[in-house]
Short mmCIF file of C-alpha atoms in Angstrom, two decimals:
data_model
loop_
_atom_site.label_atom_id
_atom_site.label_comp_id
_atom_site.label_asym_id
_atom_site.label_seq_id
_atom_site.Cartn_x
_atom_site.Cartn_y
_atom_site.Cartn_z
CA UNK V 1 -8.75 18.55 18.51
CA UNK V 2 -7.89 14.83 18.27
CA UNK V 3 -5.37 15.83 15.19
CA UNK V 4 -3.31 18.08 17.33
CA UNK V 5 -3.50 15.68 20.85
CA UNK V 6 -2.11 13.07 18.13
CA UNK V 7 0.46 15.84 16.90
CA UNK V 8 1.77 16.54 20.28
CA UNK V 9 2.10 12.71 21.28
CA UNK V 10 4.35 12.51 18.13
CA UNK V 11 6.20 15.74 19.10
CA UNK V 12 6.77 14.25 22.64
CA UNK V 13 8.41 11.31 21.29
CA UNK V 14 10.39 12.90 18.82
CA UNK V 15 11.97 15.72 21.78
CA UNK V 16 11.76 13.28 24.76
CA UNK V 17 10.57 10.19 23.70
CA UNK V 18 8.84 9.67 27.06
CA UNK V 19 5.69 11.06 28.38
CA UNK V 20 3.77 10.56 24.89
CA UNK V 21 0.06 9.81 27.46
CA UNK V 22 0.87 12.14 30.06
CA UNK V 23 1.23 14.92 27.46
CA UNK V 24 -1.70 13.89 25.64
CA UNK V 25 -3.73 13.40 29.33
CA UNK V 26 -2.44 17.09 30.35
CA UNK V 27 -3.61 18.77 26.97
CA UNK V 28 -7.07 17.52 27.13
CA UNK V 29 -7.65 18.57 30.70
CA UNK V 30 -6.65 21.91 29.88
CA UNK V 31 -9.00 21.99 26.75
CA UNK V 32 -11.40 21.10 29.33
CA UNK V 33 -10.52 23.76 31.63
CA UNK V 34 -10.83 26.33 28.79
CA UNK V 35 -14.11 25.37 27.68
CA UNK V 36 -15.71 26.22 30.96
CA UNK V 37 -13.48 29.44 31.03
CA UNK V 38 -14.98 30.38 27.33
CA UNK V 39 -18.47 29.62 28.48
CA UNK V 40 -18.23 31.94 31.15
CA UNK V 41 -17.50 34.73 28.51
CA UNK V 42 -13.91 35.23 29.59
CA UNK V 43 -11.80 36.10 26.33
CA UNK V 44 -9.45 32.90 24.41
CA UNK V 45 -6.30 35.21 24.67
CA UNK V 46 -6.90 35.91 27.97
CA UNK V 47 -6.86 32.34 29.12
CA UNK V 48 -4.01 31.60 27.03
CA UNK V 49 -2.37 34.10 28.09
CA UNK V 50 -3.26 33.05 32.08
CA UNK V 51 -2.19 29.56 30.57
CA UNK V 52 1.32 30.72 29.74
CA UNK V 53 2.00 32.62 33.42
CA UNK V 54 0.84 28.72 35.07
CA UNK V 55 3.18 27.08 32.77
CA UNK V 56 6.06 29.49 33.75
CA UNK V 57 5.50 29.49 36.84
CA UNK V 58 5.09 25.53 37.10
CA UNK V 59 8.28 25.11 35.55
CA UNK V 60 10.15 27.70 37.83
CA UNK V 61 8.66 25.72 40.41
CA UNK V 62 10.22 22.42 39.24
CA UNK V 63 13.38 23.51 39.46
CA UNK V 64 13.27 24.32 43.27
CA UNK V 65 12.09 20.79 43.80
CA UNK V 66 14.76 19.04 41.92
CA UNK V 67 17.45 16.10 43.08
CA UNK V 68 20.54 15.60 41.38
CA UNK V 69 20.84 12.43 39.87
CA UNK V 70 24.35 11.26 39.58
CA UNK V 71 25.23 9.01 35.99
CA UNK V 72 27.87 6.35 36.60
CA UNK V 73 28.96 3.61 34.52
CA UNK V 74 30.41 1.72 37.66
CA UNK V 75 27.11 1.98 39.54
CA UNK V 76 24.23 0.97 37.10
CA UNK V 77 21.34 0.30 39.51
CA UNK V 78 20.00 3.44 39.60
CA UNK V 79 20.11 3.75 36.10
CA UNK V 80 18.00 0.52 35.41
CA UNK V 81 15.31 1.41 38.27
CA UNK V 82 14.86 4.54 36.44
CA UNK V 83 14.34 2.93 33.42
CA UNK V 84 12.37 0.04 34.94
CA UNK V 85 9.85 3.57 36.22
CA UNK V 86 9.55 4.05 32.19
CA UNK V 87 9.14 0.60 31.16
CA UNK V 88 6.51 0.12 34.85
CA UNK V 89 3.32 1.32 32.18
CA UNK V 90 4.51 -0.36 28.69
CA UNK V 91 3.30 -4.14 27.58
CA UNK V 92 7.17 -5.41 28.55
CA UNK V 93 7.05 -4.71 32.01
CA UNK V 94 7.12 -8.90 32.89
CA UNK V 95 10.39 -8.54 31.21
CA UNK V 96 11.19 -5.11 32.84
CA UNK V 97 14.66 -5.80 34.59
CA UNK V 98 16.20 -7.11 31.75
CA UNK V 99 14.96 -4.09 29.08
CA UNK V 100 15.68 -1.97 31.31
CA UNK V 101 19.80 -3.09 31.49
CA UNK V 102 19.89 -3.69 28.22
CA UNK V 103 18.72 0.06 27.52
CA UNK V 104 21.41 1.56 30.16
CA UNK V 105 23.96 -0.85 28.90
CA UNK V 106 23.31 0.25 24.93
CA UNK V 107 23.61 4.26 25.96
CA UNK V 108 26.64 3.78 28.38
CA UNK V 109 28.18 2.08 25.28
CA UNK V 110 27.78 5.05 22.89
CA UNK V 111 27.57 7.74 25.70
CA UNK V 112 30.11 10.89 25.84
CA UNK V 113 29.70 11.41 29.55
CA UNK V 114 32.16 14.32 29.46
CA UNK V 115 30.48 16.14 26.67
CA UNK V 116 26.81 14.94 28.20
CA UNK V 117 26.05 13.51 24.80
CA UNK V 118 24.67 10.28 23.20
CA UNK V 119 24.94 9.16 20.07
CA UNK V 120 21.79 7.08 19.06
CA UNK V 121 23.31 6.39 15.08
CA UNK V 122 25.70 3.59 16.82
CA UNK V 123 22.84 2.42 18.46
CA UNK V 124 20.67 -0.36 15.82
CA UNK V 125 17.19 -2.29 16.91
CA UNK V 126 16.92 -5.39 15.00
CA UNK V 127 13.70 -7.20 15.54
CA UNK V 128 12.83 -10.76 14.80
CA UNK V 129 9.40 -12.46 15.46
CA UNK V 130 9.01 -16.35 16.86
CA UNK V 131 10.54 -16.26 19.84
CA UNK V 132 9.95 -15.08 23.51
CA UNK V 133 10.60 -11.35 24.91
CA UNK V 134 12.92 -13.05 27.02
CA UNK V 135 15.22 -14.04 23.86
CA UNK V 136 15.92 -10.63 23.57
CA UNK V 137 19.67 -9.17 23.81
CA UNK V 138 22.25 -6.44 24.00
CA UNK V 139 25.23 -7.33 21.05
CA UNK V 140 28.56 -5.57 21.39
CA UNK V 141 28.14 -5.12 17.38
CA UNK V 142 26.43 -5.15 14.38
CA UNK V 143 23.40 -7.07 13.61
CA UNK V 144 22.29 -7.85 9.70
CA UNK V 145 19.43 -9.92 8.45
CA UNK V 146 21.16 -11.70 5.72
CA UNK V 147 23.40 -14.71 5.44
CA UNK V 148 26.26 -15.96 3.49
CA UNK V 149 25.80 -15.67 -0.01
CA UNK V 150 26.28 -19.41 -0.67
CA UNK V 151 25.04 -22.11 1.82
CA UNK V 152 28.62 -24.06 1.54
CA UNK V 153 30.24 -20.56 3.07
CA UNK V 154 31.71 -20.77 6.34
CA UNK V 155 29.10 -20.12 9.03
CA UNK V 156 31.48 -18.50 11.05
CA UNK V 157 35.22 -16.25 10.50
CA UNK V 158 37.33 -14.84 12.82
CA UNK V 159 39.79 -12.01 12.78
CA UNK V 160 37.45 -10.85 10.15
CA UNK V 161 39.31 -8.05 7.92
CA UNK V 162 36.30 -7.02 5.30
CA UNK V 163 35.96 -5.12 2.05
CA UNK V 164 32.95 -2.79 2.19
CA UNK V 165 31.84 -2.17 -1.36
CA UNK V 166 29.17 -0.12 -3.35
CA UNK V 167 30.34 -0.77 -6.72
CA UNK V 168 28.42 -3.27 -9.01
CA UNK V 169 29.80 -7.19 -8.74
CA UNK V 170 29.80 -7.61 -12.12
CA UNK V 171 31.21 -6.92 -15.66
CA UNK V 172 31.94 -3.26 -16.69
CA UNK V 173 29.31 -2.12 -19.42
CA UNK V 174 29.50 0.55 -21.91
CA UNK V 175 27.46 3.93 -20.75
CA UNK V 176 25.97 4.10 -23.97
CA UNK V 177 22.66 2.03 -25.11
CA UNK V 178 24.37 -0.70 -26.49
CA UNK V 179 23.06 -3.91 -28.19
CA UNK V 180 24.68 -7.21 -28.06
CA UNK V 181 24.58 -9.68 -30.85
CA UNK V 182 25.21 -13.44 -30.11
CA UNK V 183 25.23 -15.35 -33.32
CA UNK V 184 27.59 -18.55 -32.87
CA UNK V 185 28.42 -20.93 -29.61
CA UNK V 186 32.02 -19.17 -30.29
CA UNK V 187 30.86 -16.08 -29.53
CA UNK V 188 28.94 -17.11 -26.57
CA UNK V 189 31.61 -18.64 -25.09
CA UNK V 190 33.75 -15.95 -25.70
CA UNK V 191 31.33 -13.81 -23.94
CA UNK V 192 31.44 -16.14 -20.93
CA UNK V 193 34.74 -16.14 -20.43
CA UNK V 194 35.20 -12.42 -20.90
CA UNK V 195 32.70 -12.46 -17.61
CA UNK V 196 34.94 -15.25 -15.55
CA UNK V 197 37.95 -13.25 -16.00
CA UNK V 198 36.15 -10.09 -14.74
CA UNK V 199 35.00 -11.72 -12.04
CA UNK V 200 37.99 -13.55 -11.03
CA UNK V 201 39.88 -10.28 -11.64
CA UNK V 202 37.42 -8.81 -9.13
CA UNK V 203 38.09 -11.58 -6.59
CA UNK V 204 41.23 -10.92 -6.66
CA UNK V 205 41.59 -7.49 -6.29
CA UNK V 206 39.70 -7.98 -2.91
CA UNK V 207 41.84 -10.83 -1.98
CA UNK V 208 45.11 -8.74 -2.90
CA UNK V 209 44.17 -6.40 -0.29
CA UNK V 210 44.03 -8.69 2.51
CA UNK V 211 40.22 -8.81 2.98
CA UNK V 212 38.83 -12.28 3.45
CA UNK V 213 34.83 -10.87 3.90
CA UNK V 214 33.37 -9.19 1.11
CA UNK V 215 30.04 -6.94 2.19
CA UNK V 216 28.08 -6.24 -0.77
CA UNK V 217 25.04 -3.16 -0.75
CA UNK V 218 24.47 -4.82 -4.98
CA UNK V 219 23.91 -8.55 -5.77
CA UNK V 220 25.77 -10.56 -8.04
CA UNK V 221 24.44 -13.80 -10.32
CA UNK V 222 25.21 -16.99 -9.44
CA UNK V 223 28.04 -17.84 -11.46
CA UNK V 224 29.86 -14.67 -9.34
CA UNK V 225 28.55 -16.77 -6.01
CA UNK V 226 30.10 -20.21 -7.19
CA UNK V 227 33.27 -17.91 -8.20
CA UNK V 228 33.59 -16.22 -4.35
CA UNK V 229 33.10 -19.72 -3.32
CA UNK V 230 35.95 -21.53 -5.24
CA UNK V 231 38.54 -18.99 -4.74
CA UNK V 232 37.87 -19.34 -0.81
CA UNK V 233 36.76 -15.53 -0.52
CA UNK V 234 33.26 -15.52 1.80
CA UNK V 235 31.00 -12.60 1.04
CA UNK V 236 27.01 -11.10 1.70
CA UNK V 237 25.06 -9.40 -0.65
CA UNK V 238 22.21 -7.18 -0.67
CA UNK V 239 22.94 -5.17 2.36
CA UNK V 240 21.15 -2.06 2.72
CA UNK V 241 22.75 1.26 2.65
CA UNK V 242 22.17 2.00 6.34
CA UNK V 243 23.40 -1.23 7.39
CA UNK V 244 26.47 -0.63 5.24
CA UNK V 245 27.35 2.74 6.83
CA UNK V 246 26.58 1.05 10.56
CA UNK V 247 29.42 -1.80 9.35
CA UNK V 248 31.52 1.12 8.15
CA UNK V 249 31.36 2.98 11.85
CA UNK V 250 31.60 -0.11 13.97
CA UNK V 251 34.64 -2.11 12.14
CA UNK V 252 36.42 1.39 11.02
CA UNK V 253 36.39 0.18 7.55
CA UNK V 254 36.08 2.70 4.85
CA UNK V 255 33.27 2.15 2.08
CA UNK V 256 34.21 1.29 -1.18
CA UNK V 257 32.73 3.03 -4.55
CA UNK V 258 35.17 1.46 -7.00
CA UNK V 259 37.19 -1.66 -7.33
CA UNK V 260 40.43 0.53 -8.16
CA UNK V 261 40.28 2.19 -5.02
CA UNK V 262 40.17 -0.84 -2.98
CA UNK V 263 43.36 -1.02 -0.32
CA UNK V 264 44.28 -2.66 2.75
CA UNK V 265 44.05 0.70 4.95
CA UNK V 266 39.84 0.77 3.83
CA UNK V 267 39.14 -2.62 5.29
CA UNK V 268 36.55 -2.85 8.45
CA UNK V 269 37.93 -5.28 10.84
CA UNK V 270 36.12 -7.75 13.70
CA UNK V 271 37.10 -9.99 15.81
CA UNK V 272 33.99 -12.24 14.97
CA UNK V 273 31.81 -13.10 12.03
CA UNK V 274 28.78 -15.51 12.74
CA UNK V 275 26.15 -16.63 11.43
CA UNK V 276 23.08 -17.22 14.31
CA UNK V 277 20.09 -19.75 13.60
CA UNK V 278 16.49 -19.54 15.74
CA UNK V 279 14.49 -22.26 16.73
CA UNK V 280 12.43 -24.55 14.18
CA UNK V 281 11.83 -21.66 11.48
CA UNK V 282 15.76 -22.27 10.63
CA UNK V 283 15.90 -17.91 10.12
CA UNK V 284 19.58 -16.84 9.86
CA UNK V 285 21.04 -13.84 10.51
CA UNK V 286 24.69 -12.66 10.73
CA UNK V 287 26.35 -11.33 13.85
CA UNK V 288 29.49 -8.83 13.72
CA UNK V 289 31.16 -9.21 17.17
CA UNK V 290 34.11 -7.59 18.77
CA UNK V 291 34.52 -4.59 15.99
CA UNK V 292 37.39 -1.76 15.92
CA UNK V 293 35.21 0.57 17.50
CA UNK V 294 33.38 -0.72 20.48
CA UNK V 295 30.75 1.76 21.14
CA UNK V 296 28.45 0.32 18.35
CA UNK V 297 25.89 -1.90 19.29
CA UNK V 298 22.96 -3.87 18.35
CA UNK V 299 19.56 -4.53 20.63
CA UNK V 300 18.27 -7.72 19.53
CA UNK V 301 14.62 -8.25 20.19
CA UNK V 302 12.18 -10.92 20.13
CA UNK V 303 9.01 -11.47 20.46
CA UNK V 304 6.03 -14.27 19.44
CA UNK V 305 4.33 -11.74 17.06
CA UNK V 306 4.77 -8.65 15.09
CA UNK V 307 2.61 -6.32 17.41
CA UNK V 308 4.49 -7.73 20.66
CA UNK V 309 8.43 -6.65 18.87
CA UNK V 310 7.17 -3.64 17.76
CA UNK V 311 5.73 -2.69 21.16
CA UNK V 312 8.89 -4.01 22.88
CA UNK V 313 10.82 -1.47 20.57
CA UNK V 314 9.00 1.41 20.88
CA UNK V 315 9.15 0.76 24.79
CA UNK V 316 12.85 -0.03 24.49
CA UNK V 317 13.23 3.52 22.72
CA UNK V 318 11.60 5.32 25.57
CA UNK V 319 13.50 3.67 28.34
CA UNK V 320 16.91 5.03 26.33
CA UNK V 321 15.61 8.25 25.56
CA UNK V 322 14.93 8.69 29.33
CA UNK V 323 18.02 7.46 29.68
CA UNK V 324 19.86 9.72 27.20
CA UNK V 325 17.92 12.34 29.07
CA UNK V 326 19.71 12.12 32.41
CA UNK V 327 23.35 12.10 30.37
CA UNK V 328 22.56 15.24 28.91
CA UNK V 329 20.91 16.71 32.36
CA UNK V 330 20.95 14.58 35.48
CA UNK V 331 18.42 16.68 37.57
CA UNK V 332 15.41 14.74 38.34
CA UNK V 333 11.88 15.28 39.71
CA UNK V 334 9.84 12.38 41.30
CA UNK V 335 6.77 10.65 39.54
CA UNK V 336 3.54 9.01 40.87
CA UNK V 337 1.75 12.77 40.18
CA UNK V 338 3.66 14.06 42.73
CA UNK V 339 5.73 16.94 40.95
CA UNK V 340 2.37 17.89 39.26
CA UNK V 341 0.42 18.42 42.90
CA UNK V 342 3.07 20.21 43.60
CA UNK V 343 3.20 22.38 40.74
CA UNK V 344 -0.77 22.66 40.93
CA UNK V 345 -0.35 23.87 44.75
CA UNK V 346 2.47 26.36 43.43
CA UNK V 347 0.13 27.67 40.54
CA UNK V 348 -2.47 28.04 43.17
CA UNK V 349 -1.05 30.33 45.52
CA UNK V 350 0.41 32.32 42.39
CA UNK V 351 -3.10 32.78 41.28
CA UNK V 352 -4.38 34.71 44.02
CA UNK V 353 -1.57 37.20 43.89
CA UNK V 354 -2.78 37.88 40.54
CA UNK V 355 -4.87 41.25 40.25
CA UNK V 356 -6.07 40.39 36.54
CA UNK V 357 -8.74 38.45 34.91
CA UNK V 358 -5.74 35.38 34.07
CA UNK V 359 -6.09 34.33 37.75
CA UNK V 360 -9.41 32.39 36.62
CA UNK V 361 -7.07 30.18 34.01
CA UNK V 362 -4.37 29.98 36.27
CA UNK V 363 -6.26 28.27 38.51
CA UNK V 364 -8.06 26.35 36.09
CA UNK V 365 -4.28 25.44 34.24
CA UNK V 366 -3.45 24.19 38.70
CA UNK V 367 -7.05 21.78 37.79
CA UNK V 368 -5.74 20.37 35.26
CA UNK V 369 -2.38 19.31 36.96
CA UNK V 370 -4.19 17.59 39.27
CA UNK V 371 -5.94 15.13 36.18
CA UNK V 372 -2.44 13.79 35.76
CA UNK V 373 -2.49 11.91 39.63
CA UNK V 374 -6.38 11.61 38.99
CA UNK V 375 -5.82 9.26 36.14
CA UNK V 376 -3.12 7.23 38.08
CA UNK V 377 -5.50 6.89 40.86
CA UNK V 378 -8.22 5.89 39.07
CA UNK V 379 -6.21 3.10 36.95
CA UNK V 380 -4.56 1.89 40.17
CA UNK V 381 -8.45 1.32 41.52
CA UNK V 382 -8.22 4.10 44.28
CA UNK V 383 -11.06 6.61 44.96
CA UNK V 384 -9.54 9.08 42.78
CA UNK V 385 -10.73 12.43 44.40
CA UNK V 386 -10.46 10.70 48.20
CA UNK V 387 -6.79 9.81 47.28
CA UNK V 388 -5.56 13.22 45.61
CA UNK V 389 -7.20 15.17 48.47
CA UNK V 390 -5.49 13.25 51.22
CA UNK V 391 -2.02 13.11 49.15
CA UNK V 392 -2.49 17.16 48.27
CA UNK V 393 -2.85 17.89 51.98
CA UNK V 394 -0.13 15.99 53.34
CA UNK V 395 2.09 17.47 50.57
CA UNK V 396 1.31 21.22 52.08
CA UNK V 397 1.20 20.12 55.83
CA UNK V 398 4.62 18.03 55.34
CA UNK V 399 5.94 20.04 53.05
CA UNK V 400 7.48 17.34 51.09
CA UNK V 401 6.91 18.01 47.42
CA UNK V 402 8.17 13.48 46.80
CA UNK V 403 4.63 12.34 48.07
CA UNK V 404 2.37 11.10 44.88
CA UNK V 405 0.28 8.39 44.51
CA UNK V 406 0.61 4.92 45.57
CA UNK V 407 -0.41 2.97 42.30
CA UNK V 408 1.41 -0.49 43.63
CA UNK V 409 -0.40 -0.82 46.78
CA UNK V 410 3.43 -0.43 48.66
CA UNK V 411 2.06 1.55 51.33
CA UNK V 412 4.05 4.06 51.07
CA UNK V 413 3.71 7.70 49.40
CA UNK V 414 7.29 9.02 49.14
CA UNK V 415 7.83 8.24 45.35
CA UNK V 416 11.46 8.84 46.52
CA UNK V 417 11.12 5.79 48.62
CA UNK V 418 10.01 3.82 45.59
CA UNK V 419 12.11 5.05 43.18
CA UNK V 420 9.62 6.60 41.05
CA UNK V 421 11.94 8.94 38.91
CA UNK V 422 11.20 10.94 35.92
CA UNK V 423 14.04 13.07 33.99
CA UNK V 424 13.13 17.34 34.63
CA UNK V 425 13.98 17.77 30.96
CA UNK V 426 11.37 15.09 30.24
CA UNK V 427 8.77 16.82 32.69
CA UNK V 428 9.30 20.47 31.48
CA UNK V 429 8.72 19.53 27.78
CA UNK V 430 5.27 17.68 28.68
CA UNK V 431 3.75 21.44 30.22
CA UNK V 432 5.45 23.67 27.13
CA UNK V 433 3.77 20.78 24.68
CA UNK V 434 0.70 20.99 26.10
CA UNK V 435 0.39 24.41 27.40
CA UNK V 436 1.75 25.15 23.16
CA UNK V 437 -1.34 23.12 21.91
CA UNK V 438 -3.74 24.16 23.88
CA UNK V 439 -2.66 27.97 23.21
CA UNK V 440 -2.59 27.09 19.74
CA UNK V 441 -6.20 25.91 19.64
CA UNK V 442 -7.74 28.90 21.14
CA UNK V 443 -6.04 31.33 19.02
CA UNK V 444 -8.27 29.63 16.09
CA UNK V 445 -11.48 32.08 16.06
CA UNK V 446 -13.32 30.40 13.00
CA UNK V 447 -13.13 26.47 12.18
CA UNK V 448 -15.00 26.40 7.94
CA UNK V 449 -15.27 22.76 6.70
CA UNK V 450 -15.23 21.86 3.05
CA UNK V 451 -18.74 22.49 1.46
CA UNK V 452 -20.01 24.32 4.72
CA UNK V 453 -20.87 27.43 2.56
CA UNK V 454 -22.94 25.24 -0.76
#
C-alpha cells in the first residue's frame, strides 16, 4: 500500500505537479473507508465500483462551482497570490512573495497565451549552495556553471556573436588503430607543430566567421587554451549537451558538428556575456543575458545547504506548474477544504438516490472528502471535527460552496476572501489519482510473498 501512495505522489507531480500530499492524504482515507466496507462483507468491486459513481459525480460537481480566473500579463497580482496559495505549505514560504513572481514571471516569459500553452524546455533551474533563499533570481537568459577557459579571458563580452560546436578541439586522427612512433627531437617537433597549425587553423576558421565566443560541449589541452588566448578568441569548454541545446534556443545559434560547416548565419548571438562571482567561496559561473530569443530564461536559486535548494526547487516547480495550469485552463475552485465539503455534501445527497448496494461506498468515498479539511484543521490547531461540522453546516445553510477552513487564524471562512485558489485541472486529477489507486488495490484478490509457500 505504501508503494502505490508513493506511486501516485510521483504521478501527481509528473500530471500536475501540485497536490502530491493531498493526493496521497485522499487515497489513504479511502483505503480506510474500504476496509470497513470489506469487513462488513460488502464485495471489493462493488465498492470500487460505488467509488467510481462518487468520483464522477464529485467532479461533475466541481464544475458547477467553478470561477473563471482571468491570465494577464499586465495584471500579475493575482497570478503571484495564487502561487503564493502553493508555495503557503512548502519550506520557502518566508521567501513566498518573491518565488512566487519569479515563478509567474518565468511562465509569462515562455507562455503561448493564445494557444494556452507553456513551454517548460526554455525554462532552466540552476541551483547553487552558500548563499541565502533570498539571493535567489529570475535571469532573462541562460545560466551555465562553468567559466572562461583561461583565467586571463575577459570576464565579461558584449554583443556576443558565438560559435556553438560539437566537434573535437583538436587534431584530426586517422579512424584506424594507428600507432605513433617518436624516435628523434625532429620528429617531435615536427609533430608539435603539425598540432599548432591545426589548432591555429581551427581558431581561425571560427574567427573567419565572425564569432568572437567559442562554446565548447569537448575539452581541449592546454596548449589549445594558451592558443584561444593569444589569438584574442574567448571560449568555454565542457558544456553539457543540454546546456548546449538551451544556448542554441535562446541565442538562435545553430549547433555545430564540424569545423567545415561553420558560417556566420549558425552563430548564437547575446547582448551580454558575464562571468558572476559569490561571496567568499570565489564560485564562478557564466551568465548569457539579453539573447535573440527572449522567452528563455534561467531561475537562479540559492540556498545555505543542499537540502534547502533542492526543496526551494521542487517548491519553485509546483508554484509554475500551478501556474502553467491556469494558462492551459483558467477555471478555478477555492482551497482551505472547501471544494472537497462541498463535493462530500454533493456525494451525499447522490448516495441516497442510489437504490443499489454502492450507496454504502458512496457515502463512505463523501467520508473521506471530508479527511482532506480534517487534516488542515488539525495542523492549523483547531478542534478538527468541531470545526468541519460548523464549516459543513454553514456551507448547506448559506449555500456558498467558497467557505473552508480558516488555517491562518484571519477570521474569516470565505477562502474567496483570502485568496485561497487552487487550479480545477489540478483538483480533478487529485480524485481520478486516488479514486485509480484505490480501485486498483481492491481489484488485487491474492497478495503471495517470496518464500510464503517453502
Amino acid at each position: 500500500k505504501q508503494w502505490y501512495q508513493r506511486r501516485v505522489a510521483i504521478t501527481a507531480g509528473d500530471e500536475i505537479g501540485d497536490g502530491t500530499t493531498g493526493v496521497v492524504v485522499l487515497a489513504g482515507a479511502l483505503l480506510e473507508q474500504a476496509e470497513i466496507l470489506l469487513e462488513r462483507g460488502i464485495h471489493p468491486i462493488r465498492v470500487a465500483d460505488g467509488y467510481e459513481n462518487a468520483a464522477q459525480i464529485a467532479i461533475e460537481h466541481m464544475n458547477t462551482i467553478t470561477d473563471t480566473f482571468i491570465v494577464d500579463k499586465d495584471n500579475k497580482e493575482p497570478l503571484v497570490k495564487t502561487a503564493m496559495t502553493t508555495l503557503g505549505s512548502k519550506i520557502v514560504n518566508r521567501c513566498g512573495r518573491k518565488f512566487a513572481e519569479m515563478a509567474v514571471d518565468a511562465i509569462l516569459s515562455v507562455a503561448d497565451l493564445e494557444r494556452k500553452d507553456v513551454s517548460f524546455d526554455l525554462i532552466k533551474i540552476e541551483c547553487k549552495t552558500g548563499g541565502k533563499l533570498e539571493d535567489s533570481q529570475l535571469v532573462k537568459g541562460v545560466i551555465i556553471d562553468k567559466t572562461m577557459s583561461h583565467s586571463q579571458m575577459p570576464k565579461e563580452l558584449n554583443d556576443v556573436k558565438m560559435a556553438i560546436l560539437t566537434c573535437a578541439f583538436e587534431p584530426p586522427k586517422p579512424k584506424t588503430k594507428h600507432n605513433l612512433n617518436v624516435g628523434s627531437v625532429e620528429d617531435y617537433n615536427k609533430l608539435h607543430a603539425y598540432e599548432k597549425e591545426q589548432f591555429i587553423d581551427m581558431i581561425k576558421k571560427i574567427k573567419d566567421s565572425g564569432a568572437n565566443l567559442a562554446i565548447c560541449q569537448w575539452g581541449f589541452d592546454d596548449e589549445a587554451n594558451h592558443l584561444c588566448l593569444q589569438n584574442e578568441l574567448p571560449a568555454v569548454r565542457w558544456v553539457g549537451g543540454p546546456e548546449i541545446e538551451l544556448i542554441a534556443i535562446a541565442t538562435g545559434g545553430r549547433i555545430v558538428p564540424r569545423f567545415s560547416e561553420l558560417t556566420p548565419d549558425k552563430l548564437g548571438y547575446a547582448g551580454k556575456v558575464r562571468e558572476i562571482e559569490f561571496g567568499t567561496t570565489k564560485d564562478r559561473m557564466m551568465v548569457i543575458e539579453d539573447c535573440k530569443n527572449t522567452r528563455a530564461v534561467t531561475l537562479f536559486l540559492r540556498g545555505s545547504n543542499t537540502m534547502i535548494v533542492q526543496e526551494a526547487k521542487r517548491s519553485i516547480w509546483d508554484a509554475m506548474c500551478v501556474i502553467r495550469n491556469l494558462v492551459r485552463d483558467n477555471r478555478i475552485v477555492y482551497g482551505g477544504g472547501s471544494n472537497e465539503i462541498s463535493c462530500a455534501i454533493a456525494v451525499s445527497a447522490a448516495a441516497d438516490k442510489v437504490p443499489s448496494i454502492e450507496q454504502y461506498a458512496m457515502r463512505a468515498f463523501a467520508d473521506a472528502l471530508e479527511s482532506v479539511p480534517m487534516a488542515l484543521a488539525e495542523n492549523s490547531g483547531l478542534a478538527p471535527f468541531a470545526t468541519l461540522a460548523e464549516v459543513k453546516s454553514r456551507q448547506i445553510k448559506e449555500d456558498n460552496p467558497r467557505l473552508g477552513i480558516d488555517c491562518m487564524d484571519a477570521g474569516e471562512n470565505d477562502m474567496k476572501v483570502q485568496h485561497v485558489i487552487e487550479t480545477l485541472i489540478g483538483k480533478k486529477q487529485q480524485i481520478m489519482l486516488a479514486t485509480q489507486l484505490v480501485r486498483m488495490i481492491l481489484k488485487i484478490d491474492d497478495v503471495r510473498s517470496p518464500g510464503e509457500g517453502e
